[in-house]
């Protein structure tokens, strides 16, 4: 079985946005053992859409169309597939009910154009949209499988993982695929892959694929075998080999990123943390509150962007700021102490430095101090991160989380 | 003339990287007045490459192949085009000399596999690679134009802009293209396009294309004409028509999003704002500090996730929290007042509500109060946003910025 992805949208052909949906789907399909040999992109034009569907149907078994399911006149994907297959469009009751209650809650009726979003094709299975209003479809027609998925990435991802992928995997149960992710810190991708070179190169089962994302390296381990049990055994053996070489750099497994792992440790230890942020401007607080149930471990934080704010809200003394500057180990430590006191938390973390593009108090963009206040001591770390303002702030938060994680792991171990 | 882009590389089909080359080329071509109606992606396989070239040659005038020009066995793009056209490969002297001196400088000879990078097709113009070693090609064959460009983005961009685009634009010098973006708030995409329906439908010059992204709608206006002056006049007339119908929903033009426009207004009025965030957990502060020079207008903010934090840091009374709850108009207003006082800022904004997935104090996920404290008065707004926790928080910040923008625009107007 091989799949072809067709991305629909004139905004793609005008180069206004990157087609990240195609990347996401390609990765998911290849991990599920479905080959992607071709991708196409077409604009919001019914004739040309029919042309790409025709081309795909001639060379691929599974045709996945993304985008063009919305309410506007430009959204033509359903119509094009209907014209190509000769199957009429059909209103889905459940999707229509959802549209009605959505607009009723806003005191409006459902306009004709919005009703389009509840349309599927005759004979197709409707795929619910848990993140939006346009429903998707799964259709088997003349030996081919067709998927219609919405364009907004969040909607597409959820619908694909929850409802579409299980249908595509139908019948492939004799080949079980299992994968897991190991997450690392304080080690670069090249260093990590060098240490595991013989396990990565020319291996087909199991496979190890490095995934580099914002300031972090992870490895995806994938095994294929006849049963869940053999797969789990294979995964366990592989992990043991990896841990023996680079286990001290591994902070967690699976989907949990450093913020979740750290939050879990805090919960386990029944400790709380607060934040005082200058450089990171609230990004640490935002990260700690991005999952539910955070209020037990994160009472709050202070974004103190100006020096006045540092004095007013955290009680940093004017003398300290004059003598050492706001970008200093002393200020970072006073900020960490300050928020720990204000929020009566067990730990406090602080970020002060130059986010760029200009230097600050003699420090180059990316140079910063991260302070950590614990029940026993207060320390600070000098960190230097390259890149854009956005990258510097994102990596700074990761770095702070690594430091905090180490602190908590030592605490737990001791 | 219409162009089709073919990206070559198995790493794309495995979802290991985003195809940013296709985005870049699409934008450059569309700005140059060359329509891109289709794109394709194929892996490093000669048969399938010939298939996509065949498909492209049937429906497009210009076929641009990117990637697969390197020295490895996987680099097959030249061979595929040679097989498709029947034109033999031909070594380019200049490119070969460049390879030789490159490897000589490193004390090595040019290996046979590296020599591949100096190959072009018989009858093609060779395109120099100023950033790398693999040369490109421009070929006119049976009424079609073929471009071979390298895959690494830096090499591709330089070669395309310096050597390839001028060849494609040959004979089109009389056509200038200009575009602008209008940004809207408090109006949905379908409502907006309905009001402008006659200006959007079946128009080829000027064109209006809706761009929807996280909680916001924008329109890209594009005109084509013989000179910059006529284009600007056409754009001005089009904008006037749009403003006459939906001008009150437009907050800005060009690249500046609502946070930049609001920050600009604050700067102009010499006012500052601080934030008290529960629901949004620091995301508003993070947004306001995502560009440099924020400290003048945003001294800081408080993330008060727990009720204790609301009392300790913002002086919210226990009575208020007991009588009205943390999710209430009263609390939102007290939070906005509180941060305005703590940071001595001109304005204060607050967010309190249910971020989900669970209801909070009887409010469903997405229901929230946004408080705005101004020098004259303090008000709050009830807002209801659907979707995931992440979406709710992201849209809440947008909504807060819209409210603040309106407040400031009224202030400036009055």
Coordinates of C-alpha atoms in Angstrom, one line a residue, chain B:
Chain B
X1 CA 3.1 30.8 -18.5
X2 CA 2.6 28.5 -15.5
X3 CA 5.2 26.7 -13.5
X4 CA 5.3 23.4 -11.6
X5 CA 7.7 22.8 -8.8
X6 CA 9.0 19.3 -8.3
X7 CA 10.9 18.7 -5.0
X8 CA 13.1 15.6 -5.0
X9 CA 14.2 13.8 -1.9
X10 CA 13.2 10.8 0.1
X11 CA 13.8 12.8 3.3
X12 CA 10.8 14.9 2.3
X13 CA 8.6 11.9 1.8
X14 CA 9.7 10.5 5.2
X15 CA 8.6 13.7 6.8
X16 CA 12.1 14.5 8.1
X17 CA 12.1 18.1 6.9
X18 CA 9.7 20.7 5.8
X19 CA 9.8 21.6 2.1
X20 CA 10.7 25.3 2.5
X21 CA 12.2 25.4 -1.0
X22 CA 8.8 24.9 -2.5
X23 CA 7.4 27.8 -0.4
X24 CA 10.3 30.1 -1.4
X25 CA 10.0 29.3 -5.1
X26 CA 6.2 29.6 -5.0
X27 CA 6.5 33.1 -3.5
X28 CA 9.2 34.3 -5.9
X29 CA 7.4 33.0 -8.9
X30 CA 4.0 34.4 -7.9
X31 CA 5.6 37.8 -7.2
X32 CA 7.3 37.6 -10.6
X33 CA 3.9 37.1 -12.2
X34 CA 4.4 33.4 -13.0
X35 CA 1.5 31.2 -11.9
X36 CA 2.3 28.1 -9.9
X37 CA -0.7 25.8 -10.4
X38 CA 0.9 22.5 -9.2
X39 CA 3.7 21.2 -7.1
X40 CA 4.9 17.6 -6.7
X41 CA 7.3 15.8 -4.5
X42 CA 9.1 12.5 -5.4
X43 CA 11.7 10.4 -3.7
X44 CA 15.2 9.4 -4.9
X45 CA 14.0 6.9 -7.5
X46 CA 14.5 7.3 -11.2
X47 CA 11.3 5.6 -12.4
X48 CA 9.1 7.7 -10.1
X49 CA 11.0 10.8 -11.0
X50 CA 10.3 10.2 -14.6
X51 CA 6.7 9.7 -13.8
X52 CA 6.4 13.1 -12.0
X53 CA 8.3 14.9 -14.8
X54 CA 6.0 13.3 -17.4
X55 CA 2.9 14.5 -15.3
X56 CA 4.3 18.0 -15.0
X57 CA 5.2 18.3 -18.7
X58 CA 1.6 17.4 -19.6
X59 CA 0.1 20.3 -17.6
X60 CA 2.7 23.0 -17.0
X61 CA 5.0 25.2 -19.2
X62 CA 7.9 25.6 -16.8
X63 CA 9.1 22.6 -14.7
X64 CA 11.4 23.3 -11.8
X65 CA 13.2 20.4 -10.2
X66 CA 14.9 21.0 -6.8
X67 CA 17.3 18.6 -5.1
X68 CA 19.0 15.4 -6.2
X69 CA 22.0 17.1 -7.9
X70 CA 24.6 16.0 -5.3
X71 CA 27.4 13.4 -5.6
X72 CA 25.7 10.4 -4.0
X73 CA 24.2 7.4 -5.7
X74 CA 20.8 8.7 -4.5
X75 CA 21.1 11.9 -6.5
X76 CA 19.2 11.0 -9.7
X77 CA 17.5 14.2 -10.9
X78 CA 19.8 14.8 -13.8
X79 CA 19.6 11.2 -14.9
X80 CA 15.8 11.3 -14.8
X81 CA 15.5 14.4 -16.9
X82 CA 18.1 13.0 -19.3
X83 CA 16.0 9.8 -19.6
X84 CA 12.8 11.8 -20.0
X85 CA 14.1 14.2 -22.7
X86 CA 16.4 11.7 -24.4
X87 CA 19.2 14.3 -24.1
X88 CA 22.6 13.0 -23.0
X89 CA 24.4 14.4 -19.9
X90 CA 27.4 16.6 -20.7
X91 CA 30.3 17.7 -18.5
X92 CA 30.5 21.4 -17.9
X93 CA 34.2 22.6 -18.0
X94 CA 33.8 25.5 -15.7
X95 CA 32.0 23.5 -13.0
X96 CA 34.5 20.8 -13.3
X97 CA 37.4 23.3 -12.8
X98 CA 35.7 24.6 -9.8
X99 CA 35.4 21.1 -8.3
X100 CA 39.0 20.4 -9.1
X101 CA 40.3 23.5 -7.3
X102 CA 38.0 22.9 -4.4
X103 CA 39.4 19.5 -3.8
X104 CA 42.9 20.4 -4.6
X105 CA 42.8 23.1 -1.9
X106 CA 42.0 20.3 0.4
X107 CA 44.8 18.1 -0.9
X108 CA 42.5 15.7 -2.7
X109 CA 41.6 14.8 -6.3
X110 CA 38.0 14.9 -7.5
X111 CA 36.3 11.5 -7.1
X112 CA 34.1 10.1 -9.9
X113 CA 31.0 10.5 -7.7
X114 CA 31.9 14.1 -7.0
X115 CA 32.4 14.8 -10.8
X116 CA 28.7 14.1 -11.2
X117 CA 28.1 17.6 -9.8
X118 CA 29.6 19.2 -12.9
X119 CA 27.1 17.4 -15.2
X120 CA 24.4 19.3 -17.2
X121 CA 22.3 18.3 -20.2
X122 CA 23.2 18.7 -23.8
X123 CA 21.8 22.0 -25.1
X124 CA 21.1 23.3 -21.6
X125 CA 22.5 26.6 -20.1
X126 CA 24.6 25.8 -17.1
X127 CA 23.6 27.8 -13.9
X128 CA 26.6 28.5 -11.6
X129 CA 26.3 27.6 -7.9
X130 CA 27.9 30.4 -5.9
X131 CA 27.2 28.7 -2.6
X132 CA 28.1 25.1 -3.4
X133 CA 29.5 22.6 -5.9
X134 CA 26.6 21.2 -7.9
X135 CA 25.8 23.2 -11.0
X136 CA 22.2 23.9 -12.1
X137 CA 20.7 23.8 -15.6
X138 CA 18.2 25.7 -17.7
X139 CA 16.8 23.8 -20.6
X140 CA 14.3 24.6 -23.3
X141 CA 12.9 21.4 -24.9
X142 CA 9.8 20.9 -27.0
X143 CA 8.2 24.1 -26.0
X144 CA 8.8 23.5 -22.2
X145 CA 11.3 25.1 -19.9
X146 CA 13.1 22.9 -17.4
X147 CA 15.1 24.1 -14.4
X148 CA 17.4 22.0 -12.3
X149 CA 18.3 23.5 -8.9
X150 CA 20.2 22.2 -6.0
X151 CA 18.4 21.2 -2.8
X152 CA 20.2 23.0 0.0
X153 CA 18.1 26.1 0.6
X154 CA 21.0 28.6 0.5
X155 CA 22.3 27.2 -2.8
X156 CA 18.9 27.1 -4.3
X157 CA 18.0 30.7 -3.3
X158 CA 21.1 32.2 -4.6
X159 CA 21.1 30.3 -7.9
X160 CA 17.4 31.0 -8.4
X161 CA 17.5 34.7 -7.8
X162 CA 20.8 35.4 -9.6
X163 CA 20.7 33.1 -12.6
X164 CA 17.4 31.3 -13.0
X165 CA 14.7 33.9 -12.4
X166 CA 16.1 36.3 -15.0
X167 CA 15.8 33.6 -17.7
X168 CA 12.2 32.9 -16.7
X169 CA 11.3 36.6 -16.6
X170 CA 12.8 37.0 -20.1
X171 CA 10.2 38.8 -22.1
X172 CA 8.0 39.7 -19.1
X173 CA 9.8 42.9 -18.1
X174 CA 6.7 45.0 -18.8
X175 CA 4.7 43.3 -16.0
X176 CA 5.2 44.6 -12.5
X177 CA 3.5 42.9 -9.5
X178 CA 2.7 44.4 -6.1
X179 CA 0.9 43.1 -3.1
X180 CA -0.2 44.2 0.3
X181 CA -1.9 42.6 3.3
X182 CA -4.9 44.0 5.3
X183 CA -5.5 42.5 8.8
X184 CA -8.9 42.2 10.4
X185 CA -10.4 41.4 13.9
X186 CA -13.8 40.7 15.3
X187 CA -15.0 39.3 11.9
X188 CA -14.8 35.7 10.6
X189 CA -13.4 34.7 7.3
X190 CA -16.8 33.7 5.9
X191 CA -18.5 36.9 7.0
X192 CA -15.6 39.0 5.5
X193 CA -15.5 37.2 2.2
X194 CA -19.3 37.4 1.9
X195 CA -19.2 41.2 2.2
X196 CA -16.5 41.4 -0.4
X197 CA -17.8 38.6 -2.6
X198 CA -18.0 40.5 -5.9
X199 CA -14.5 41.8 -5.4
X200 CA -13.1 38.3 -4.8
X201 CA -15.0 36.1 -7.2
X202 CA -13.6 35.6 -10.7
X203 CA -11.2 38.5 -10.4
X204 CA -7.8 38.2 -12.0
X205 CA -6.4 41.7 -11.5
X206 CA -6.5 42.9 -8.8
X207 CA -6.9 39.7 -6.8
X208 CA -8.0 39.4 -3.1
X209 CA -7.0 36.2 -1.3
X210 CA -8.1 35.5 2.3
X211 CA -5.4 34.2 4.7
X212 CA -6.7 32.7 7.9
X213 CA -4.3 31.9 10.8
X214 CA -4.6 31.5 14.6
X215 CA -7.8 33.4 15.4
X216 CA -7.3 36.1 12.8
X217 CA -8.3 36.8 9.2
X218 CA -6.2 38.8 6.7
X219 CA -6.5 39.6 3.0
X220 CA -3.7 39.6 0.5
X221 CA -4.3 42.1 -2.3
X222 CA -2.3 41.7 -5.4
X223 CA -2.1 43.8 -8.5
X224 CA -0.3 43.5 -11.8
X225 CA 0.4 46.4 -14.2
X226 CA 2.9 48.1 -16.4
X227 CA 4.4 50.3 -13.7
X228 CA 4.8 50.8 -10.0
X229 CA 2.7 54.0 -10.2
X230 CA -0.3 52.3 -11.9
X231 CA 0.0 49.4 -9.4
X232 CA -0.1 51.7 -6.4
X233 CA -3.0 53.6 -7.8
X234 CA -4.9 50.2 -8.3
X235 CA -4.0 49.1 -4.8
X236 CA -5.2 52.4 -3.3
X237 CA -8.6 52.2 -5.2
X238 CA -9.1 48.6 -4.1
X239 CA -8.3 49.4 -0.4
X240 CA -10.8 52.3 -0.5
X241 CA -13.5 49.9 -1.7
X242 CA -12.7 47.4 1.0
X243 CA -12.5 50.1 3.8
X244 CA -15.9 51.4 2.7
X245 CA -17.4 48.1 3.5
X246 CA -15.4 46.5 6.3
X247 CA -13.0 49.3 7.4
X248 CA -14.1 49.2 11.0
X249 CA -12.9 45.6 11.3
X250 CA -9.4 46.4 9.9
X251 CA -6.7 46.9 12.5
X252 CA -3.7 47.2 10.3
X253 CA -1.8 46.7 7.0
X254 CA 1.4 44.8 6.1
X255 CA 3.4 42.5 8.3
X256 CA 2.5 43.9 11.7
X257 CA 0.2 41.7 13.7
X258 CA -2.2 42.9 16.4
X259 CA 0.6 42.8 19.1
X260 CA 2.9 45.1 17.1
X261 CA 0.1 47.4 16.1
X262 CA -1.1 47.7 19.7
X263 CA 2.5 48.2 20.9
X264 CA 2.9 50.9 18.3
X265 CA -0.2 52.7 19.5
X266 CA 1.0 52.5 23.1
X267 CA 4.3 54.0 22.1
X268 CA 2.6 56.8 20.1
X269 CA 0.3 57.7 23.1
X270 CA 3.3 57.2 25.5
X271 CA 1.3 54.8 27.6
X272 CA 2.2 51.6 29.4
X273 CA 0.3 48.4 30.2
X274 CA 0.8 45.6 32.7
X275 CA -0.9 42.2 32.9
X276 CA -2.4 39.9 35.5
X277 CA -2.8 36.5 34.1
X278 CA -4.5 33.4 35.4
X279 CA -6.0 31.6 32.4
X280 CA -3.3 32.7 30.0
X281 CA -0.5 31.8 32.3
X282 CA 2.0 34.3 31.0
X283 CA 1.2 34.1 27.3
X284 CA 0.1 37.8 27.1
X285 CA 3.3 38.9 28.8
X286 CA 5.3 36.6 26.5
X287 CA 3.5 38.1 23.4
X288 CA 4.1 41.7 24.5
X289 CA 7.8 41.0 25.0
X290 CA 8.4 38.9 21.9
X291 CA 9.8 42.0 20.1
X292 CA 12.6 44.2 21.3
X293 CA 12.0 47.6 23.0
X294 CA 9.1 46.3 25.0
X295 CA 10.2 47.5 28.4
X296 CA 9.0 51.1 27.7
X297 CA 5.4 50.0 27.2
X298 CA 5.3 46.8 29.2
X299 CA 7.0 47.1 32.6
X300 CA 5.8 43.6 33.6
X301 CA 3.1 41.2 34.5
X302 CA 2.0 38.8 37.2
X303 CA 1.0 35.2 36.6
X304 CA -1.3 34.4 39.5
X305 CA -2.3 30.9 39.0
X306 CA -3.5 30.0 42.5
X307 CA -6.0 32.0 44.6
X308 CA -3.3 32.6 47.2
X309 CA -1.1 34.2 44.5
X310 CA -4.0 36.5 43.5
X311 CA -4.3 37.7 47.1
X312 CA -0.6 37.9 47.8
X313 CA 0.5 39.6 44.6
X314 CA -2.5 41.7 43.5
X315 CA -4.2 42.4 46.7
X316 CA -7.4 40.7 45.7
X317 CA -9.6 40.3 48.8
X318 CA -10.5 36.9 50.2
X319 CA -14.1 38.2 50.4
X320 CA -14.2 38.9 46.7
X321 CA -12.9 35.5 45.9
X322 CA -15.4 33.8 48.2
X323 CA -18.4 35.9 47.1
X324 CA -17.8 36.0 43.3
X325 CA -15.2 33.3 42.6
X326 CA -11.9 33.7 40.7
X327 CA -13.7 33.3 37.4
X328 CA -15.9 36.4 37.6
X329 CA -16.2 39.9 36.2
X330 CA -15.4 41.3 39.7
X331 CA -12.2 39.3 40.0
X332 CA -11.1 40.2 36.4
X333 CA -11.6 43.9 37.2
X334 CA -9.8 43.6 40.5
X335 CA -6.9 41.8 38.8
X336 CA -6.6 44.5 36.1
X337 CA -6.7 47.2 38.8
X338 CA -4.2 45.3 40.9
X339 CA -1.5 44.9 38.2
X340 CA -2.0 48.5 37.1
X341 CA -1.3 49.6 40.7
X342 CA 1.6 47.2 41.3
X343 CA 3.5 48.2 38.1
X344 CA 2.3 51.8 38.1
X345 CA 1.2 51.4 34.5
X346 CA -1.4 53.5 32.6
X347 CA -3.4 50.4 31.6
X348 CA -3.9 47.0 33.1
X349 CA -5.3 43.8 31.5
X350 CA -6.4 40.6 33.1
X351 CA -7.4 37.1 32.1
X352 CA -9.4 34.7 34.3
X353 CA -11.4 31.7 33.2
X354 CA -11.4 28.0 32.4
X355 CA -8.6 26.9 30.1
X356 CA -9.8 23.3 30.1
X357 CA -10.0 20.4 29.8
X358 CA -12.2 20.5 32.9
X359 CA -14.8 23.2 33.8
X360 CA -13.8 25.7 36.5
X361 CA -16.1 27.2 39.1
X362 CA -19.1 26.2 36.9
X363 CA -17.6 27.7 33.8
X364 CA -17.0 25.6 30.7
X365 CA -13.5 25.4 29.1
X366 CA -13.1 28.5 27.0
X367 CA -15.4 30.8 29.0
X368 CA -13.5 33.7 30.5
X369 CA -13.5 37.3 31.7
X370 CA -11.0 39.8 30.3
X371 CA -10.6 42.9 32.5
X372 CA -9.3 46.2 31.2
X373 CA -8.3 49.0 33.6
X374 CA -7.7 52.4 32.1
X375 CA -6.9 55.7 33.7
X376 CA -10.7 56.5 33.7
X377 CA -12.5 53.3 34.3
X378 CA -12.2 49.5 34.7
X379 CA -14.4 47.2 32.7
X380 CA -14.6 43.5 31.9
X381 CA -15.7 41.4 29.0
X382 CA -17.1 37.9 28.9
X383 CA -15.6 35.9 26.1
X384 CA -16.2 32.3 25.0
X385 CA -13.6 30.5 22.9
X386 CA -13.8 26.9 21.6
X387 CA -11.2 24.3 21.1
X388 CA -8.2 22.8 23.0
X389 CA -6.4 24.4 26.0
X390 CA -3.7 25.7 23.8
X391 CA -6.2 27.2 21.3
X392 CA -8.2 28.8 24.1
X393 CA -5.2 30.5 25.6
X394 CA -3.8 31.7 22.2
X395 CA -7.1 33.1 21.2
X396 CA -7.7 34.7 24.6
X397 CA -4.5 36.7 24.2
X398 CA -5.6 37.9 20.7
X399 CA -9.0 38.8 22.1
X400 CA -7.4 40.8 24.9
X401 CA -5.2 42.6 22.4
X402 CA -8.3 43.5 20.2
X403 CA -10.0 44.9 23.3
X404 CA -7.0 46.9 24.2
X405 CA -6.5 48.1 20.6
X406 CA -10.1 49.4 20.5
X407 CA -9.6 51.2 23.8
X408 CA -6.5 52.8 22.6
X409 CA -7.9 53.7 19.2
X410 CA -10.8 55.4 20.8
X411 CA -8.5 57.2 23.1
X412 CA -6.4 58.4 20.1
X413 CA -9.4 59.4 18.1
X414 CA -11.1 61.2 21.0

